[in-house]
Tab-separated table of C-alpha atoms in Angstrom:
chain	number	residue	atom	x	y	z
A	1	MET	CA	99.968	132.828	117.898
A	2	GLY	CA	100.866	136.540	118.004
A	3	LEU	CA	102.487	137.726	114.627
A	4	PHE	CA	101.583	133.583	112.747
A	5	ARG	CA	97.864	135.077	113.455
A	6	ARG	CA	98.527	138.131	111.132
A	7	TRP	CA	100.490	137.130	108.463
A	8	ARG	CA	98.144	135.701	104.280
A	9	ILE	CA	99.958	133.700	102.349
A	10	GLU	CA	99.286	135.474	98.947
A	11	GLY	CA	101.253	133.812	95.442
A	12	THR	CA	102.452	130.438	96.618
A	13	PRO	CA	101.512	128.007	93.841
A	14	GLY	CA	98.663	126.885	94.863
A	15	GLY	CA	96.542	129.782	96.300
A	16	GLY	CA	93.481	130.628	97.181
A	17	PRO	CA	91.445	129.447	100.401
A	18	PRO	CA	93.197	127.650	103.059
A	19	ILE	CA	93.017	123.261	102.655
A	20	ALA	CA	91.599	123.557	106.520
A	21	GLU	CA	89.751	126.029	105.451
A	22	ARG	CA	87.951	124.205	102.693
A	23	LEU	CA	87.458	120.981	104.828
A	24	ALA	CA	85.630	122.623	107.511
A	25	GLU	CA	83.058	124.040	104.408
A	26	ALA	CA	82.468	120.987	103.540
A	27	GLU	CA	81.929	118.623	106.738
A	28	ALA	CA	79.393	121.146	107.366
A	29	ALA	CA	78.067	120.875	104.387
A	30	GLY	CA	77.665	117.008	104.910
A	31	ARG	CA	80.687	116.238	101.360
A	32	PRO	CA	82.871	113.543	101.912
A	33	LEU	CA	86.411	115.330	102.677
A	34	SER	CA	88.579	113.749	100.125
A	35	SER	CA	85.534	115.604	97.424
A	36	VAL	CA	87.322	118.880	98.049
A	37	ALA	CA	89.714	118.817	95.503
A	38	LEU	CA	93.751	119.683	96.326
A	39	PRO	CA	95.109	122.280	93.545
A	40	GLU	CA	96.438	121.394	90.613
A	41	GLY	CA	99.889	119.666	90.393
A	42	ALA	CA	99.257	119.508	93.565
A	43	ALA	CA	102.009	116.230	94.772
A	44	GLU	CA	99.833	113.066	95.219
A	45	ALA	CA	98.284	111.885	98.181
A	46	PRO	CA	101.157	109.096	99.363
A	47	ALA	CA	101.242	105.823	99.344
A	48	PRO	CA	101.561	103.922	102.573
A	49	GLY	CA	105.605	103.274	102.685
A	50	ALA	CA	106.996	106.173	101.142
A	51	SER	CA	108.227	109.052	103.687
A	52	VAL	CA	106.985	112.393	103.553
A	53	GLY	CA	106.998	113.754	106.339
A	54	ALA	CA	104.664	111.194	107.741
A	55	GLY	CA	105.979	108.545	109.709
A	56	SER	CA	107.090	104.866	108.568
A	57	ARG	CA	105.658	102.178	107.054
A	58	ALA	CA	102.912	101.131	109.056
A	59	GLY	CA	104.055	98.991	111.848
A	60	ALA	CA	107.885	100.267	111.552
A	61	PRO	CA	109.143	102.972	114.398
A	62	GLU	CA	107.616	106.664	113.658
A	63	GLY	CA	110.786	108.591	111.897
A	64	SER	CA	112.887	106.431	110.685
A	65	LEU	CA	114.529	106.658	107.860
A	66	GLY	CA	115.086	102.962	106.121
A	67	ASP	CA	118.305	102.544	104.201
A	68	GLU	CA	118.453	106.750	102.405
A	69	GLY	CA	117.746	107.904	105.291
A	70	ALA	CA	121.688	109.681	105.598
A	71	GLY	CA	120.438	111.668	101.484
A	72	LYS	CA	116.818	112.934	102.840
A	73	ARG	CA	119.140	114.623	106.413
A	74	GLY	CA	121.439	116.247	103.904
A	75	ALA	CA	118.368	117.317	101.391
A	76	ALA	CA	116.248	118.100	104.578
A	77	GLU	CA	119.221	120.101	106.209
A	78	PRO	CA	118.208	123.627	103.708
A	79	LEU	CA	114.928	123.315	105.158
A	80	VAL	CA	115.303	122.534	108.328
A	81	LEU	CA	117.404	125.663	108.999
A	82	ALA	CA	114.415	127.668	106.622
A	83	ILE	CA	111.727	126.395	110.172
A	84	LEU	CA	114.612	127.562	112.575
A	85	ARG	CA	114.538	131.097	110.985
A	86	VAL	CA	111.235	131.530	111.047
A	87	LEU	CA	111.132	130.375	114.446
A	88	GLU	CA	113.965	133.434	114.299
A	89	ASP	CA	111.718	135.750	112.539
A	90	GLY	CA	108.078	134.908	111.750
A	91	ARG	CA	108.232	137.275	108.842
A	92	GLU	CA	110.072	134.347	106.688
A	93	ALA	CA	106.651	132.062	107.395
A	94	VAL	CA	105.431	132.980	103.898
A	95	GLY	CA	108.685	131.988	102.520
A	96	LEU	CA	108.908	129.292	103.341
A	97	HIS	CA	105.462	128.020	102.149
A	98	ALA	CA	106.495	129.222	98.620
A	99	ARG	CA	109.382	127.043	99.271
A	100	LEU	CA	107.915	124.460	100.545
A	101	ALA	CA	105.099	123.557	97.638
A	102	ALA	CA	107.340	124.461	94.421
A	103	GLY	CA	109.621	121.938	95.969
A	104	ALA	CA	107.186	120.243	96.298
A	105	ALA	CA	107.750	116.317	95.143
A	106	ALA	CA	111.752	117.418	96.379
A	107	ALA	CA	110.216	118.263	100.053
A	108	GLU	CA	107.788	114.828	100.251
A	109	ARG	CA	111.214	112.833	99.773
A	110	CYS	CA	112.252	114.066	102.828
A	111	LEU	CA	110.445	115.829	105.666
A	112	ASP	CA	110.440	112.671	107.598
A	113	ALA	CA	114.455	114.071	107.146
A	114	VAL	CA	113.527	117.515	107.816
A	115	LEU	CA	110.747	116.565	111.059
A	116	ALA	CA	113.401	115.129	112.639
A	117	GLY	CA	115.961	117.822	112.208
A	118	VAL	CA	114.014	119.873	113.700
A	119	ALA	CA	113.355	118.175	116.864
A	120	ALA	CA	116.922	117.503	116.701
A	121	ALA	CA	116.839	121.295	117.243
A	122	ARG	CA	115.444	121.888	120.010
A	123	PRO	CA	113.857	124.451	119.382
A	124	PRO	CA	111.125	126.363	121.662
A	125	LYS	CA	107.773	125.374	121.570
A	126	ARG	CA	105.290	128.162	122.083
A	127	ARG	CA	106.642	129.321	118.304
A	128	LEU	CA	106.948	126.206	116.568
A	129	TYR	CA	103.343	125.293	116.909
A	130	ALA	CA	103.164	128.870	116.413
A	131	LEU	CA	104.503	127.569	112.747
A	132	ALA	CA	103.211	124.252	113.254
A	133	ARG	CA	99.011	125.521	112.963
A	134	TRP	CA	99.637	128.426	110.683
A	135	LEU	CA	100.767	126.840	107.989
A	136	VAL	CA	98.182	123.395	108.214
A	137	GLU	CA	95.302	125.852	109.260
A	138	CYS	CA	96.490	128.627	106.569
A	139	GLY	CA	98.366	125.830	104.153
A	140	THR	CA	97.262	126.873	100.306
A	141	HIS	CA	99.359	123.514	98.907
A	142	PRO	CA	99.297	120.160	100.994
A	143	VAL	CA	103.633	119.590	101.029
A	144	PRO	CA	102.999	123.120	103.219
A	145	VAL	CA	100.485	121.584	105.642
A	146	ARG	CA	101.555	118.191	105.406
A	147	CYS	CA	104.668	119.751	106.975
A	148	GLY	CA	102.907	121.782	109.533
A	149	LEU	CA	100.625	118.291	110.181
A	150	GLY	CA	104.128	116.408	111.184
A	151	LEU	CA	105.439	119.591	113.333
A	152	LEU	CA	102.208	119.206	115.264
A	153	GLY	CA	103.331	115.229	115.831
A	154	LEU	CA	106.353	116.865	118.044
A	155	VAL	CA	104.525	119.423	119.607
A	156	GLY	CA	101.048	119.304	119.564
A	157	GLY	CA	98.123	117.884	122.026
A	158	ALA	CA	94.820	117.083	122.703
A	159	ARG	CA	93.009	120.494	121.336
A	160	GLU	CA	94.493	119.329	117.812
A	161	LEU	CA	92.585	116.792	117.995
A	162	PRO	CA	89.130	118.008	115.534
A	163	LEU	CA	92.157	119.275	112.975
A	164	LEU	CA	94.604	116.320	113.037
A	165	GLU	CA	91.344	113.792	112.390
A	166	ARG	CA	89.813	116.233	110.407
A	167	PHE	CA	92.545	116.023	107.518
A	168	ALA	CA	93.154	112.243	108.007
A	169	ARG	CA	89.393	111.797	106.942
A	170	HIS	CA	91.170	113.281	103.125
A	171	GLU	CA	92.831	110.631	101.377
A	172	GLY	CA	95.484	112.727	100.572
A	173	PHE	CA	96.421	114.281	104.310
A	174	THR	CA	95.309	110.860	105.971
A	175	ARG	CA	99.072	109.399	106.575
A	176	ALA	CA	100.141	112.548	107.434
A	177	ALA	CA	97.276	113.066	110.082
A	178	VAL	CA	97.417	109.759	111.676
A	179	VAL	CA	101.139	110.030	112.610
A	180	ALA	CA	100.953	113.138	113.950
A	181	LEU	CA	97.707	110.869	116.246
A	182	ALA	CA	100.363	108.326	116.511
A	183	ARG	CA	103.341	110.222	117.911
A	184	LEU	CA	100.543	112.000	120.332
A	185	GLY	CA	99.450	108.578	121.564
A	186	TYR	CA	96.111	109.027	120.429
A	187	ASP	CA	95.798	106.217	117.862
A	188	ASP	CA	94.334	104.006	120.082
A	189	GLU	CA	91.829	101.477	117.990
A	190	ALA	CA	88.175	102.833	118.216
A	191	ARG	CA	89.422	106.227	116.094
A	192	LEU	CA	91.659	104.410	113.451
A	193	MET	CA	88.144	102.360	112.644
A	194	ALA	CA	85.937	105.504	113.151
A	195	LEU	CA	88.441	106.795	110.495
A	196	ALA	CA	89.319	103.747	108.212
A	197	ARG	CA	85.253	103.801	107.708
A	198	SER	CA	85.312	107.226	106.084
A	199	LEU	CA	87.663	106.431	103.919
A	200	SER	CA	88.392	104.576	100.560
A	201	GLY	CA	91.801	105.100	99.086
A	202	TRP	CA	95.283	105.269	99.843
A	203	GLY	CA	93.716	106.159	103.428
A	204	ARG	CA	91.624	103.176	104.028
A	205	ILE	CA	94.894	101.227	102.902
A	206	GLU	CA	97.344	102.860	105.251
A	207	ILE	CA	95.191	103.194	107.972
A	208	VAL	CA	94.146	99.016	107.348
A	209	GLY	CA	97.952	98.224	107.464
A	210	ARG	CA	98.070	100.043	111.519
A	211	LEU	CA	95.120	97.871	112.194
A	212	ALA	CA	97.182	95.195	111.059
A	213	SER	CA	99.974	95.266	112.468
A	214	ARG	CA	98.805	95.640	116.227
A	215	PRO	CA	99.046	92.040	118.102
A	216	ALA	CA	96.262	92.173	119.949
A	217	LEU	CA	93.257	93.803	118.186
A	218	SER	CA	88.952	93.703	118.850
A	219	PRO	CA	86.698	91.185	118.333
A	220	ALA	CA	84.739	93.392	116.088
A	221	THR	CA	87.685	95.050	114.428
A	222	ARG	CA	88.784	91.599	113.761
A	223	ARG	CA	85.369	91.263	111.651
A	224	TRP	CA	85.223	94.460	109.584
A	225	LEU	CA	89.028	94.042	108.259
A	226	LEU	CA	87.664	90.429	107.141
A	227	LEU	CA	84.712	91.621	106.285
A	228	GLU	CA	85.295	95.365	104.563
A	229	GLY	CA	88.880	96.754	105.701
A	230	TYR	CA	90.524	94.755	102.447
A	231	LYS	CA	87.989	96.762	100.126
A	232	ASN	CA	89.116	100.182	99.063
A	233	ARG	CA	89.127	102.182	95.057
A	234	VAL	CA	93.375	101.359	94.489
A	235	PHE	CA	94.082	98.074	94.566
A	236	VAL	CA	92.429	95.713	96.855
A	237	PRO	CA	95.447	93.140	96.912
A	238	GLU	CA	97.483	95.780	98.731
A	239	THR	CA	95.841	94.500	102.511
A	240	ALA	CA	94.364	91.434	101.569
A	241	VAL	CA	96.739	89.438	103.150
A	242	ALA	CA	97.465	91.588	105.887
A	243	CYS	CA	93.442	91.536	106.033
A	244	ALA	CA	92.965	88.185	106.180
A	245	ARG	CA	96.120	87.413	109.313
A	246	ALA	CA	94.741	90.058	111.468
A	247	GLY	CA	91.604	89.168	110.501
A	248	ARG	CA	91.908	85.454	111.378
A	249	LEU	CA	90.359	84.700	108.203
A	250	ALA	CA	91.091	81.120	108.803
A	251	GLU	CA	90.202	80.769	112.765
A	252	ALA	CA	86.345	82.073	111.134
A	253	LEU	CA	86.534	79.917	108.306
A	254	ALA	CA	86.730	77.442	111.186
A	255	ALA	CA	83.292	77.825	112.815
A	256	ALA	CA	80.142	75.325	112.402
A	257	HIS	CA	78.693	77.809	109.932
A	258	PRO	CA	81.160	80.465	108.373
A	259	ASP	CA	78.293	83.039	107.289
A	260	GLU	CA	77.707	84.023	103.055
A	261	ALA	CA	79.280	87.361	104.192
A	262	LEU	CA	82.730	85.871	105.669
A	263	LEU	CA	82.309	83.086	102.134
A	264	ASP	CA	82.289	86.677	100.204
A	265	ALA	CA	84.877	87.882	101.724
A	266	ALA	CA	86.955	84.399	101.954
A	267	ALA	CA	86.474	84.612	98.386
A	268	ASP	CA	87.655	87.969	97.615
A	269	LEU	CA	91.026	87.559	100.099
A	270	LEU	CA	91.899	84.434	98.541
A	271	GLY	CA	91.400	86.182	95.344
A	272	ALA	CA	93.469	88.163	95.552
A	273	ALA	CA	96.319	86.930	97.071
A	274	ALA	CA	96.283	84.559	94.976
A	275	ASP	CA	96.561	87.383	92.062
A	276	GLY	CA	98.943	89.341	93.691
A	277	GLY	CA	100.674	92.495	93.735
A	278	PRO	CA	103.704	94.488	94.329
A	279	ALA	CA	102.327	93.773	98.632
A	280	GLU	CA	102.023	90.485	100.479
A	281	ASP	CA	100.690	87.871	98.362
A	282	TRP	CA	100.097	84.142	98.605
A	283	ASP	CA	103.430	82.887	99.050
A	284	ASP	CA	103.588	85.459	101.979
A	285	TYR	CA	100.220	84.414	103.774
A	286	GLU	CA	101.040	81.492	105.697
A	287	ASP	CA	97.131	79.752	106.703
A	288	ALA	CA	96.095	80.380	102.794
A	289	GLU	CA	95.887	76.847	101.938
A	290	ARG	CA	94.119	76.054	105.860
A	291	ALA	CA	91.714	78.946	105.092
A	292	LEU	CA	91.424	77.862	101.344
A	293	GLN	CA	90.119	74.341	102.423
A	294	LEU	CA	88.095	75.832	104.716
A	295	TRP	CA	86.414	77.819	102.561
A	296	LEU	CA	86.383	74.988	99.180
A	297	ARG	CA	84.643	72.437	102.020
A	298	ALA	CA	81.594	75.505	103.392
A	299	ILE	CA	80.599	76.472	99.934
A	300	GLU	CA	80.569	72.973	98.078
A	301	THR	CA	76.905	73.035	99.098
A	302	ARG	CA	76.284	76.368	97.999
A	303	SER	CA	75.046	77.664	95.532
A	304	PRO	CA	78.410	79.304	93.248
A	305	LYS	CA	78.340	83.188	92.486
A	306	LEU	CA	80.184	84.805	89.853
A	307	THR	CA	82.401	86.827	92.454
A	308	TRP	CA	83.552	82.907	93.718
A	309	GLY	CA	84.181	81.682	89.676
A	310	GLU	CA	87.015	85.083	89.628
A	311	SER	CA	88.308	84.357	92.366
A	312	LEU	CA	89.207	80.222	91.533
A	313	LEU	CA	90.348	80.843	88.794
A	314	TRP	CA	92.895	83.856	90.272
A	315	ILE	CA	93.385	80.302	93.027
A	316	GLU	CA	93.351	78.118	90.103
A	317	ALA	CA	96.865	79.862	88.722
A	318	ARG	CA	98.773	80.171	91.539
A	319	LEU	CA	98.456	76.611	92.559
A	320	GLN	CA	99.291	75.059	88.901
A	321	ALA	CA	102.656	77.064	90.029
A	322	THR	CA	103.617	76.050	92.876
A	323	GLY	CA	101.702	72.229	92.457
A	324	SER	CA	100.001	72.741	95.943
A	325	PRO	CA	97.280	69.314	96.294
A	326	LEU	CA	95.188	71.605	96.799
A	327	LEU	CA	94.835	72.019	93.211
A	328	PRO	CA	91.828	68.894	92.587
A	329	GLN	CA	90.107	70.264	95.512
A	330	VAL	CA	90.025	73.407	92.820
A	331	GLU	CA	89.577	72.104	89.804
A	332	ALA	CA	86.190	70.196	91.350
A	333	ALA	CA	85.297	73.722	92.282
A	334	LEU	CA	85.109	74.268	89.367
A	335	ALA	CA	83.200	71.165	87.375
A	336	ARG	CA	80.732	71.973	89.243
A	337	PRO	CA	77.065	71.590	86.871
A	338	GLU	CA	76.034	74.956	87.910
A	339	TRP	CA	79.095	77.387	86.592
A	340	ARG	CA	77.125	76.951	83.183
A	341	THR	CA	73.611	77.804	84.523
A	342	LEU	CA	75.075	81.322	86.079
A	343	VAL	CA	76.881	82.317	83.477
A	344	GLU	CA	74.772	81.987	80.922
A	345	ALA	CA	72.440	83.684	82.747
A	346	ALA	CA	75.656	86.472	83.744
A	347	LEU	CA	76.261	86.885	79.887
A	348	ARG	CA	73.030	86.759	78.759
A	349	ARG	CA	71.347	90.001	81.667
A	350	GLU	CA	74.537	91.670	82.821
A	351	ASP	CA	77.570	93.906	82.608
A	352	GLY	CA	80.034	95.188	83.711
A	353	TYR	CA	81.836	92.941	85.701
A	354	ALA	CA	79.503	89.960	85.266
A	355	TYR	CA	79.615	90.318	82.626
A	356	GLN	CA	83.617	89.791	82.165
A	357	ALA	CA	83.829	87.954	84.902
A	358	ALA	CA	80.815	85.217	83.759
A	359	SER	CA	83.246	85.737	80.786
A	360	GLU	CA	86.666	84.878	82.057
A	361	ILE	CA	84.487	81.410	84.121
A	362	ALA	CA	83.081	80.147	80.347
A	363	ARG	CA	86.608	80.226	79.230
A	364	ARG	CA	87.660	78.416	81.443
A	365	ILE	CA	85.066	75.259	82.110
A	366	GLY	CA	84.853	75.456	78.429
A	367	PHE	CA	81.275	77.188	77.687
A	368	ASP	CA	81.033	78.500	74.135
A	369	ALA	CA	79.507	82.054	75.394
A	370	TRP	CA	80.247	83.140	71.327
A	371	PRO	CA	76.874	83.544	69.715
A	372	ILE	CA	75.707	85.454	72.770
A	373	HIS	CA	78.508	87.730	72.573
A	374	PHE	CA	77.433	88.514	69.023
A	375	ALA	CA	74.027	88.210	69.952
A	376	ARG	CA	74.181	91.064	72.338
A	377	LEU	CA	76.878	92.875	69.675
A	378	GLU	CA	74.592	92.926	66.956
A	379	ALA	CA	71.907	94.570	69.042
A	380	GLU	CA	73.781	96.548	71.702
A	381	ASP	CA	76.398	97.455	70.218
A	382	ALA	CA	79.118	97.982	73.337
A	383	PRO	CA	82.631	98.457	72.706
A	384	VAL	CA	83.189	95.542	75.217
A	385	HIS	CA	80.762	92.632	73.101
A	386	TRP	CA	83.166	93.004	69.913
A	387	ARG	CA	86.402	93.006	72.050
A	388	HIS	CA	84.309	88.938	73.465
A	389	ALA	CA	83.059	88.102	70.139
A	390	CYS	CA	86.603	89.347	68.659
A	391	GLU	CA	87.907	87.187	70.931
A	392	THR	CA	87.568	83.778	68.282
A	393	SER	CA	90.500	82.159	66.105
A	394	ASP	CA	87.071	80.173	63.901
A	395	PRO	CA	87.747	81.329	60.395
A	396	GLU	CA	83.801	81.077	60.094
A	397	ARG	CA	82.719	83.113	62.955
A	398	ILE	CA	85.672	85.820	61.723
A	399	ARG	CA	84.234	86.142	58.554
A	400	THR	CA	80.603	86.878	59.588
A	401	LEU	CA	82.137	89.768	61.826
A	402	VAL	CA	84.313	91.244	59.792
A	403	ALA	CA	81.171	91.148	57.892
A	404	HIS	CA	79.395	92.703	60.489
A	405	ALA	CA	82.086	95.914	61.147
A	406	GLU	CA	81.818	96.506	57.563
A	407	ALA	CA	78.682	97.250	57.266
A	408	THR	CA	78.062	98.390	60.576
A	409	LEU	CA	81.181	100.777	61.013
A	410	PRO	CA	81.233	104.087	60.400
A	411	LEU	CA	84.516	103.831	58.336
A	412	GLU	CA	83.720	106.589	56.499
A	413	ALA	CA	84.146	109.590	59.562
A	414	ILE	CA	87.222	107.202	61.347
A	415	ALA	CA	89.143	107.631	58.015
A	416	THR	CA	89.697	111.430	58.832
A	417	GLY	CA	92.832	111.431	58.452
A	418	PRO	CA	96.386	110.970	59.915
A	419	GLY	CA	96.186	112.454	63.513
A	420	GLU	CA	98.002	111.774	66.556
A	421	ALA	CA	95.243	111.565	68.525
A	422	ARG	CA	95.497	108.129	71.087
A	423	GLY	CA	92.137	107.137	70.947
A	424	ILE	CA	90.569	107.373	74.437
A	425	GLY	CA	86.810	108.515	75.674
A	426	PRO	CA	83.380	107.402	74.467
A	427	ALA	CA	84.531	110.155	70.764
A	428	TYR	CA	86.926	107.006	69.689
A	429	GLU	CA	84.075	103.942	70.317
A	430	PRO	CA	83.750	103.178	66.123
A	431	HIS	CA	88.007	103.278	66.808
A	432	GLN	CA	87.891	101.007	69.454
A	433	LYS	CA	85.811	98.732	68.066
A	434	LEU	CA	87.528	98.781	64.673
A	435	ASP	CA	91.260	98.528	66.227
A	436	CYS	CA	88.913	94.599	67.998
A	437	VAL	CA	89.157	93.839	64.151
A	438	LEU	CA	91.548	94.496	63.492
A	439	ALA	CA	93.531	92.204	65.224
A	440	LEU	CA	92.050	89.349	63.899
A	441	LEU	CA	92.973	90.401	60.325
A	442	PRO	CA	97.269	89.685	59.980
A	443	ASP	CA	96.408	85.707	59.066
A	444	HIS	CA	93.360	86.440	57.410
A	445	PRO	CA	95.053	87.199	54.043
A	446	GLY	CA	93.022	89.721	51.355
A	447	LEU	CA	90.105	89.697	54.298
A	448	GLY	CA	88.390	92.948	55.107
A	449	TRP	CA	90.614	95.907	53.638
A	450	PRO	CA	87.502	98.048	53.598
A	451	LEU	CA	88.359	98.405	57.519
A	452	VAL	CA	92.883	98.222	57.230
A	453	ARG	CA	92.184	100.989	54.393
A	454	ALA	CA	89.690	102.878	56.453
A	455	ALA	CA	92.107	102.682	60.093
A	456	LEU	CA	95.168	103.567	57.294
A	457	GLN	CA	93.590	106.822	57.266
A	458	SER	CA	92.473	106.751	61.355
A	459	PRO	CA	93.353	109.958	63.350
A	460	VAL	CA	94.714	107.374	66.220
A	461	ILE	CA	97.887	107.135	65.309
A	462	ASP	CA	98.277	103.371	67.287
A	463	GLN	CA	95.352	102.439	65.007
A	464	ARG	CA	97.225	103.535	61.521
A	465	ARG	CA	100.508	101.243	62.796
A	466	ARG	CA	98.073	98.676	63.774
A	467	ALA	CA	97.063	98.241	60.460
A	468	ALA	CA	100.370	98.333	59.286
A	469	ALA	CA	100.918	96.005	60.610
A	470	VAL	CA	98.240	93.943	59.263
A	471	LEU	CA	99.586	94.751	55.958
A	472	ASP	CA	103.083	93.671	56.978
A	473	ALA	CA	101.545	90.156	57.468
A	474	TRP	CA	99.624	90.015	54.273
A	475	PRO	CA	101.304	88.107	51.160
A	476	ARG	CA	102.050	91.610	48.752
A	477	GLY	CA	100.257	89.712	45.957
A	478	VAL	CA	96.799	89.870	47.907
A	479	TRP	CA	97.357	93.340	48.815
A	480	PRO	CA	94.282	95.202	46.846
A	481	VAL	CA	95.988	98.763	46.053
A	482	GLU	CA	99.502	99.272	46.536
A	483	PRO	CA	100.113	102.201	49.804
A	484	ASP	CA	100.966	105.482	48.691
A	485	GLY	CA	105.045	106.028	49.663
């Protein structure tokens, strides 16, 4: 690489060891590559479909710019010229890195156009390759590295596979690396599957989208898309319909005896499709009702699960809105007597997701969960139990909650004086519990004045507003005291 090997990047935004070096160290230590933190203030990993120098939306022609292409080409011209200047004078490379890092957000938006402009200029491939490797191997900021990955997609080869695959296993670089692999012809199904299994965020979403857009997939990949591909820590509905369609969900459910894993996945996929979101949803899935009918038939003889119940709630709401003829079947599934036993057991023993799901199902089937919520509130005093116990309009229960709050909440510790705190985090748990009770008081004039008084002196600005709203709802004649001012 000649002159490029002697260059060092110093004094640029996101300084420190090269990102490639840190990824290699994590790989050698057996740590997940996405555990390598990117420099503070660096642009986050782009969502699939964003034009960030990594091609176009999964399944679209690589390098396409869409409706905003002309504007992005105009914004890209200075960066294209800067890259071409580096290819004439290698001493400009550090300045290019600094420019890309300093204008990270703007550079990300037009990197597709930058790559197209560089390719159109037909620069010397050896120099372009040297610059691409230098940006990828020495870059200390994500945007210059992504630019280098994009350039490698133009001029790289088989020797880049280990490097590209390493970057692809970091969520912040998956898309740029996978597009480079695709441009070089190394995005075969097996490679993408191996990468997808190693990811859990936007990187998995990107690769799943690419796999799902292919006209033919192996049975193993289709099965994986159905059972695992849709699972991510960003937003399950993002790829639920794509996985159901590409995995042939309806066809799989039509089998004589669909297994429990498939039934669980079908609940997740159909529920996520019904929930909807920014991506495809129920209305976009052409086999939605057929798959639903097959799933309902398959679970008729199986013991219900909380995850199935939560999905049924989403599906019921969707079918009510559309007037689907399958609505009575969904209602029948929710009317099974086993739900009451399952819900009561979960409410008494479970926490987290299971407790929340049981609470929602209880509300739908008419199970009175308040005694359990209040019993757990008294025993555990967790904010989640306060929230659920306060979901009542019964006057006697509200009086019970207010009395309990007045007796147990540290009102003096809450009323430390006005401030601008947001009230987030464990330190503000008492304030969060008080908020739950404050929401009940506007319709009960005079009840809970000690709570309102404490909230008026809370450091949490929104809590003071809620307390003022309670007073505003009460007739002035029941105010225990005149508020200051």
